[in-house]
mmCIF file of C-alpha atoms and ligand atoms in Angstrom:
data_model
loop_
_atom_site.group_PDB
_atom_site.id
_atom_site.type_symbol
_atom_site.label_atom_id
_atom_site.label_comp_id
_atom_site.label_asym_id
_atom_site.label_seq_id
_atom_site.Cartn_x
_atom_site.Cartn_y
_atom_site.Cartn_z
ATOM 1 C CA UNK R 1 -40.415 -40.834 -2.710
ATOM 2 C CA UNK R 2 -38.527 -41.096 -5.888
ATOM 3 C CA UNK R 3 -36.077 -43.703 -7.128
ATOM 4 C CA UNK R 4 -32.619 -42.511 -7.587
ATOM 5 C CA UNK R 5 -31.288 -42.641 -11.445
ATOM 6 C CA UNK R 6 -27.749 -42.493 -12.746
ATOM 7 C CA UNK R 7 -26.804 -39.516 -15.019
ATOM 8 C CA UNK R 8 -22.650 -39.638 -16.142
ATOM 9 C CA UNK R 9 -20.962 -36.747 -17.329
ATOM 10 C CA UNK R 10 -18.502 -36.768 -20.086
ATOM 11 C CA UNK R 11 -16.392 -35.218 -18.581
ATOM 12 C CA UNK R 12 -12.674 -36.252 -16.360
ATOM 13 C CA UNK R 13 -12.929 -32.827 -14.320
ATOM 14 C CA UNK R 14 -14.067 -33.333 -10.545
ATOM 15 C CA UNK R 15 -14.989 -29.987 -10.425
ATOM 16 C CA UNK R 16 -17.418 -29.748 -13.140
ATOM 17 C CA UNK R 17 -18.810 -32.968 -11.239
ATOM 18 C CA UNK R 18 -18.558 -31.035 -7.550
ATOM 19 C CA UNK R 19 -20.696 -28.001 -9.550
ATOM 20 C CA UNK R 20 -23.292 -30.686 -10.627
ATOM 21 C CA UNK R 21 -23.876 -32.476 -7.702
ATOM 22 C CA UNK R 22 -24.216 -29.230 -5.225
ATOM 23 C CA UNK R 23 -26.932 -28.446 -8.091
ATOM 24 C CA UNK R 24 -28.267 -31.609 -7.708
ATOM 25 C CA UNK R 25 -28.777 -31.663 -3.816
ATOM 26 C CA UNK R 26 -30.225 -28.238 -3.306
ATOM 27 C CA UNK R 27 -33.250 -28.877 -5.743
ATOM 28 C CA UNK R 28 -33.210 -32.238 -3.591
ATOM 29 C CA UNK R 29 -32.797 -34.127 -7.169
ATOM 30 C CA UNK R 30 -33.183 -38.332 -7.379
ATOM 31 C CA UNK R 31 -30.557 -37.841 -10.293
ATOM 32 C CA UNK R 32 -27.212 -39.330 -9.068
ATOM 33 C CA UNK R 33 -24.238 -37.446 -10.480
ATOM 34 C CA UNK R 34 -20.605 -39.225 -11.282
ATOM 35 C CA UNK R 35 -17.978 -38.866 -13.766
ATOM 36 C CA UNK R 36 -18.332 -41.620 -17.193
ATOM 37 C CA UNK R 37 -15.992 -44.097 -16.573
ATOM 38 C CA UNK R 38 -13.308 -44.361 -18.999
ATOM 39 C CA UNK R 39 -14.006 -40.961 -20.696
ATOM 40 C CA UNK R 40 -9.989 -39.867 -20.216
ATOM 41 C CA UNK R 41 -9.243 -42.751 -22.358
ATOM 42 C CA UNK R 42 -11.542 -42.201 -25.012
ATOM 43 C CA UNK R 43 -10.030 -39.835 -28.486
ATOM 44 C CA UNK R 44 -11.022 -36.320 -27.759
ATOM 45 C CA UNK R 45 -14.307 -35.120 -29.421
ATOM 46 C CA UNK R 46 -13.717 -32.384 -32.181
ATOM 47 C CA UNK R 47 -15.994 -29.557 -30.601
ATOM 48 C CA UNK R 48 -15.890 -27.755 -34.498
ATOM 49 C CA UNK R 49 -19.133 -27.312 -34.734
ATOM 50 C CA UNK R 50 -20.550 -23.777 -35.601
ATOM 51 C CA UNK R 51 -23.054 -23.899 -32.239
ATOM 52 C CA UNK R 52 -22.452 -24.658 -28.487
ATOM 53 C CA UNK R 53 -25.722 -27.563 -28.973
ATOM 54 C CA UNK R 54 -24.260 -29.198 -32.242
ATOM 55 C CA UNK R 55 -21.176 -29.752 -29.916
ATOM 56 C CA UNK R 56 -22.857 -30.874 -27.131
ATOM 57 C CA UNK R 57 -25.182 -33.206 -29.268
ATOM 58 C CA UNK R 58 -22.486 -34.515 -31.147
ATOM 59 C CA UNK R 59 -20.152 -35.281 -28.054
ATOM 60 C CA UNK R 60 -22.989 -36.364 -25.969
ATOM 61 C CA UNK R 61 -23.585 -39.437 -28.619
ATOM 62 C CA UNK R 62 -20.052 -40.057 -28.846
ATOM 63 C CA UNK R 63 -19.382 -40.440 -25.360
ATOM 64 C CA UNK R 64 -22.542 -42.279 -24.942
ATOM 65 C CA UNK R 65 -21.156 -45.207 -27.581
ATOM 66 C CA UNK R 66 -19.009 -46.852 -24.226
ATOM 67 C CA UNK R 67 -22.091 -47.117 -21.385
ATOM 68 C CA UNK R 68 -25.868 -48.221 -21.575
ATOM 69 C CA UNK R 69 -25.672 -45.405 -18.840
ATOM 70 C CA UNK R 70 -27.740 -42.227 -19.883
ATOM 71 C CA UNK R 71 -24.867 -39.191 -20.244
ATOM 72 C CA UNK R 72 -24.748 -35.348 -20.099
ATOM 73 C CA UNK R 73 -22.038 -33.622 -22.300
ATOM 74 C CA UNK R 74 -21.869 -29.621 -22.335
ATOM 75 C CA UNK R 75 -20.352 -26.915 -23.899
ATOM 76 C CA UNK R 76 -20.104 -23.319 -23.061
ATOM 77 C CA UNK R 77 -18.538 -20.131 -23.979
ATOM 78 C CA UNK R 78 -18.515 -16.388 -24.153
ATOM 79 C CA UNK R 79 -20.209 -14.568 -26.988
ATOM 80 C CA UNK R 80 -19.536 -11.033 -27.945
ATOM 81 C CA UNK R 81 -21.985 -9.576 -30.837
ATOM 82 C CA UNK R 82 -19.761 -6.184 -31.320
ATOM 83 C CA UNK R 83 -16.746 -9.334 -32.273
ATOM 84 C CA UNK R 84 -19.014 -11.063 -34.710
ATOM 85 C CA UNK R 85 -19.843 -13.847 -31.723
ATOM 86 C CA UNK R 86 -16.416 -14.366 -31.043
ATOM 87 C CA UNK R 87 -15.171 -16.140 -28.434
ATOM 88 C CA UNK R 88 -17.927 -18.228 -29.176
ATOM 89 C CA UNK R 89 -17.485 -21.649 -29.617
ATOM 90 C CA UNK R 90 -13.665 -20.949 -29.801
ATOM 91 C CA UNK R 91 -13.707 -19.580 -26.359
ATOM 92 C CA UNK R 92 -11.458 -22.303 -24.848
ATOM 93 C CA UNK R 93 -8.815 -21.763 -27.420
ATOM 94 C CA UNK R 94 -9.110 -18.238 -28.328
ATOM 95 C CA UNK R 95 -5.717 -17.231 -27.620
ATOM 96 C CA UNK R 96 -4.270 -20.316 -28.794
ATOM 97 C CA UNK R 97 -5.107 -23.975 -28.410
ATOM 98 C CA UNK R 98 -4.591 -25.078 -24.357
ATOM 99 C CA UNK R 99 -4.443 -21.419 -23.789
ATOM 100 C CA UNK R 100 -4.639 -20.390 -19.950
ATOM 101 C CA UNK R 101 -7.739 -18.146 -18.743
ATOM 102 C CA UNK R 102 -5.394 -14.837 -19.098
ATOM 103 C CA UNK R 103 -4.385 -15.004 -21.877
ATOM 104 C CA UNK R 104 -7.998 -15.485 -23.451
ATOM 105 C CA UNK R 105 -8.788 -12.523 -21.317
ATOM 106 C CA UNK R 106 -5.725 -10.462 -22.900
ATOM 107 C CA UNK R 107 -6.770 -11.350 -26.163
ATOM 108 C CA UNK R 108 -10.669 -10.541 -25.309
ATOM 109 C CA UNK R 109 -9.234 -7.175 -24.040
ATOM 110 C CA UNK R 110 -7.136 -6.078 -27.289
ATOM 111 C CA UNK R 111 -9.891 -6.906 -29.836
ATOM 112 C CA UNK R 112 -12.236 -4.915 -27.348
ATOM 113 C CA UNK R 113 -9.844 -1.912 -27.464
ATOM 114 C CA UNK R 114 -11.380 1.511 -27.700
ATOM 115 C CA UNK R 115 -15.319 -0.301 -27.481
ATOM 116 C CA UNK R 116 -17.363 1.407 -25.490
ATOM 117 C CA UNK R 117 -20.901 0.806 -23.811
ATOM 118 C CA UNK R 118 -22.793 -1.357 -25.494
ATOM 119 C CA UNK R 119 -20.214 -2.600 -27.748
ATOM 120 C CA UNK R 120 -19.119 -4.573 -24.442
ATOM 121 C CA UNK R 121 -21.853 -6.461 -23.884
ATOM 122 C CA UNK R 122 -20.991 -10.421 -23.645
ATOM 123 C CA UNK R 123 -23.272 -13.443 -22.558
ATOM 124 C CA UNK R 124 -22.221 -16.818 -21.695
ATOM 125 C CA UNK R 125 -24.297 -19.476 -23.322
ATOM 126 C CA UNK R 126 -23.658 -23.423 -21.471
ATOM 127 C CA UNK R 127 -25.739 -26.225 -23.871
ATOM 128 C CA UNK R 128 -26.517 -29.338 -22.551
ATOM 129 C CA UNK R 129 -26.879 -32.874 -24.452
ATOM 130 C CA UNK R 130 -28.447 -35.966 -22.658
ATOM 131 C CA UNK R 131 -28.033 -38.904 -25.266
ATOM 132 C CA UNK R 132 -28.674 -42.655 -24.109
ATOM 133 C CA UNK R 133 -27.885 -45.666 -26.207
ATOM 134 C CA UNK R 134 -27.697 -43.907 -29.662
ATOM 135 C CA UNK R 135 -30.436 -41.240 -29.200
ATOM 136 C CA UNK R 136 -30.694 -38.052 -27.526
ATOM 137 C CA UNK R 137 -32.790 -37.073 -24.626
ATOM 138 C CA UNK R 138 -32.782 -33.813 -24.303
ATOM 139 C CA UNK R 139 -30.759 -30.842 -25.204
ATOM 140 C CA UNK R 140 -31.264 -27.352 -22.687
ATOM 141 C CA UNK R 141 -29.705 -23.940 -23.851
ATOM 142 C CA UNK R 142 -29.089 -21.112 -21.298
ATOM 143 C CA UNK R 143 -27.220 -17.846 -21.065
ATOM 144 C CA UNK R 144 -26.091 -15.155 -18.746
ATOM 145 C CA UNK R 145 -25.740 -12.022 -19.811
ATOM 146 C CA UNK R 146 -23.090 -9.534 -18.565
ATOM 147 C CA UNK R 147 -20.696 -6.489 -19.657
ATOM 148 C CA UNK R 148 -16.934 -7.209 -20.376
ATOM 149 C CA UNK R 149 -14.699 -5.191 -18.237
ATOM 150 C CA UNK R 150 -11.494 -3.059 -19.403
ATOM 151 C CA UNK R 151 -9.767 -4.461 -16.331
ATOM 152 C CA UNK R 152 -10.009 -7.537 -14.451
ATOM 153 C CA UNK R 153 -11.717 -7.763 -11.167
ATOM 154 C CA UNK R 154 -11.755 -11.031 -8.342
ATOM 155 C CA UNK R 155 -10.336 -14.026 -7.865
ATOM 156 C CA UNK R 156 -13.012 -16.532 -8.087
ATOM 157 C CA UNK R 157 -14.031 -18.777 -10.804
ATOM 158 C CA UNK R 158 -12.225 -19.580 -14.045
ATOM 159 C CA UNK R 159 -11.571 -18.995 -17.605
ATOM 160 C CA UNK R 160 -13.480 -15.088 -18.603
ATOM 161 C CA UNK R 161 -15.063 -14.731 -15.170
ATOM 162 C CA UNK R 162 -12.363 -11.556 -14.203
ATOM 163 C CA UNK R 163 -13.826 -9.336 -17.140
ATOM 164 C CA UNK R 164 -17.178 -10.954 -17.016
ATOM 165 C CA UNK R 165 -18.893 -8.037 -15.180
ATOM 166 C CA UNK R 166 -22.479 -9.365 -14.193
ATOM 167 C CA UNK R 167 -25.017 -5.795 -13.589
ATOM 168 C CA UNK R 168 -27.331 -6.675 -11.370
ATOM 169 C CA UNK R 169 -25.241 -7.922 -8.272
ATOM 170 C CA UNK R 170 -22.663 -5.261 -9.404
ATOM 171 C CA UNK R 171 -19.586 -7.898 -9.939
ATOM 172 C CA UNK R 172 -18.065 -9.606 -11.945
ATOM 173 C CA UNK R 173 -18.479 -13.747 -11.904
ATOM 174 C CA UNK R 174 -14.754 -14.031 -10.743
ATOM 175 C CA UNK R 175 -15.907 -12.237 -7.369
ATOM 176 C CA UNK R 176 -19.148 -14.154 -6.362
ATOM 177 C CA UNK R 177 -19.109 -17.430 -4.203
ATOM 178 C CA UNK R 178 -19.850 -20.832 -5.907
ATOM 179 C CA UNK R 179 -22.884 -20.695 -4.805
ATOM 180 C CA UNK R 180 -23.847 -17.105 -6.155
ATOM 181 C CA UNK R 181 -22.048 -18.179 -9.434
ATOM 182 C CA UNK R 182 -24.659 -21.209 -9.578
ATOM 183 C CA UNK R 183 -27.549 -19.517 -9.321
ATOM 184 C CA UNK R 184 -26.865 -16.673 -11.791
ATOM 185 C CA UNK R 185 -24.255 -18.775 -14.136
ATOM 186 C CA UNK R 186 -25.452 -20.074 -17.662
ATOM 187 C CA UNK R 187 -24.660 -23.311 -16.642
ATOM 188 C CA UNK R 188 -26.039 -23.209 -13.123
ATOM 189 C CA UNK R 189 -29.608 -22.436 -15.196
ATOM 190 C CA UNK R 190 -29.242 -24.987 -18.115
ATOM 191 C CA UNK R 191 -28.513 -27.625 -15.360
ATOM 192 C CA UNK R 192 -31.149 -26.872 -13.163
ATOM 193 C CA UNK R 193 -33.440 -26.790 -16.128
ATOM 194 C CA UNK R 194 -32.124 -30.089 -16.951
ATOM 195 C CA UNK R 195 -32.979 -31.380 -13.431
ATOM 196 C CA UNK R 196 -36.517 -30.215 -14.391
ATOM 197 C CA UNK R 197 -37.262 -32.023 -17.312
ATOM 198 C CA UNK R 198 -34.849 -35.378 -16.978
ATOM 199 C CA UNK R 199 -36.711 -37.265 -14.505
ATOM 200 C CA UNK R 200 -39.498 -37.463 -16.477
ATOM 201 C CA UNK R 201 -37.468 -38.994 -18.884
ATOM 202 C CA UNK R 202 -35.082 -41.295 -17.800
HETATM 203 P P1 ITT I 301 -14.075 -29.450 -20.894
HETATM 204 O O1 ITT I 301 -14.578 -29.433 -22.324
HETATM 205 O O2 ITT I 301 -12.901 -30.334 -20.680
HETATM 206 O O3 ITT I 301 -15.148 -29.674 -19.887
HETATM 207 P P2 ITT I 301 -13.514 -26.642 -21.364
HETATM 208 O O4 ITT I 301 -12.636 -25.650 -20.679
HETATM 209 O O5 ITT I 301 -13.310 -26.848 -22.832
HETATM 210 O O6 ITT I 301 -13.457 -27.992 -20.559
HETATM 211 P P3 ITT I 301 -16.146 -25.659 -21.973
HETATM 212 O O7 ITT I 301 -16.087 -26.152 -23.368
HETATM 213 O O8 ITT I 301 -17.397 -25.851 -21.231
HETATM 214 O O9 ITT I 301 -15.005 -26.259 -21.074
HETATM 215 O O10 ITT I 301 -15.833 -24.111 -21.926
HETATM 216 C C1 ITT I 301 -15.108 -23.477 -22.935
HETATM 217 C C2 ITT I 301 -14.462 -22.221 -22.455
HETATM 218 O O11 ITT I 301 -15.451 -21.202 -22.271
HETATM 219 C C3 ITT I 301 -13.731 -22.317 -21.114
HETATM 220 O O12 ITT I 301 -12.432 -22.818 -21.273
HETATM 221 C C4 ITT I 301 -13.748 -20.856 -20.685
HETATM 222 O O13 ITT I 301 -12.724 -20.140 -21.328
HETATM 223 C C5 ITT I 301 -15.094 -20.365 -21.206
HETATM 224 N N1 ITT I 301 -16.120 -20.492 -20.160
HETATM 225 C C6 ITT I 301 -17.170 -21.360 -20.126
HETATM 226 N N2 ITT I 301 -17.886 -21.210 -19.004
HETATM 227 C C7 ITT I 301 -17.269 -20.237 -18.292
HETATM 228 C C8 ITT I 301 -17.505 -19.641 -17.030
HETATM 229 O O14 ITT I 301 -18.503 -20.025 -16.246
HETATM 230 N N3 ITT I 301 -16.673 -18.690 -16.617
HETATM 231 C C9 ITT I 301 -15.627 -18.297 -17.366
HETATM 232 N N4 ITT I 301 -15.313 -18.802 -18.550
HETATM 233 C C10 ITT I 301 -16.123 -19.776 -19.027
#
């Protein structure tokens, strides 16, 4: 029988939260999941850090600096090595800054122009940060690797997951359930991973 222990996210969106906790209950996990309190009022965090784990890192001990409370920041993204990494850790604002999902994907699509085969290969990476009162806890990297499409497919899912074409269960991520998504996604891996190791810790 295990104790239960408190893990925010620094985060505001109830879905990334809904995501987490449906994690959370199928490996039967005695972390319990909510939002940080007060994170919407806090300044943004610059994510302009060259790599997915500096961001997470550095926004993990930011957010951390208003709770005692142990707290889980992420950051994620597409990476395509035929663009140099790009998306990358621009993928939110590749198009422009707030840009919407297709318009990344339009802009994905032009530089990919004339690519063929290999040259579309993409992988999502998600990185994790666990800091607690000035220090951090952990840090878990994962990716999922796919093929971009030249035309959108499904209606699932958000942000690349139309062009994000995923070989072995021959679709892409915007036409799998949640649940699928989870246990294929990047961050569906780094979080279970994280569910692994944090007990331990915490
Ligand atoms: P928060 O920081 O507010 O949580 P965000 O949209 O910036 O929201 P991320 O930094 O985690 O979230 O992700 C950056 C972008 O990477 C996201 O806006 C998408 O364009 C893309 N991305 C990340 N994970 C994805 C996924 O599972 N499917 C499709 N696109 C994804």
């Amino acid at each position: 029988m295990h104790s239960t222990k408190r893990l925010y996210l620094a985060s505001s969106n109830s879905g990334k939260l809904r995501e987490f906790s449906a994690i959370a209950a199928e490996v039967n996990s005695p972390i319990e999941l909510a939002l940080l309190p007060g994170f919407s009022e806090l300044a943004e965090f610059p994510e302009d850090a060259p790599t997915f784990a500096e961001n997470a890192v550095g926004k993990a001990l930011y957010t951390a600096t208003i709770t005692e409370e142990t707290v889980c920041a992420d950051d994620s993204g597409l990476v395509v090595p035929a663009l140099g990494g790009q998306p990358g850790v621009h993928s939110a604002r590749y198009a422009r800054p707030n840009a919407t999902g297709a318009q990344n994907i339009d802009k994905l699509l032009g530089a990919l122009a004339g690519k063929k085969g290999n040259e579309r290969q993409g992988y999502f990476v998600c990185a994790l940060a666990v800091a607690n009162m000035g220090r951090i806890v952990a840090v878990i990297t994962n990716r999922a690797d796919g093929v971009i499409l030249e035309v959108p497919r499904g209606s699932g899912g958000f942000g690349y997951d139309p062009v994000f074409y995923f070989p072995s269960l021959n679709r892409t991520f915007a036409e799998l359930s949640s649940a699928e998504k989870n246990l294929h996604s990047h961050r569906g891996k780094a979080f279970r991973r994280l569910l692994e190791v944090l007990p331990g810790m915490l």
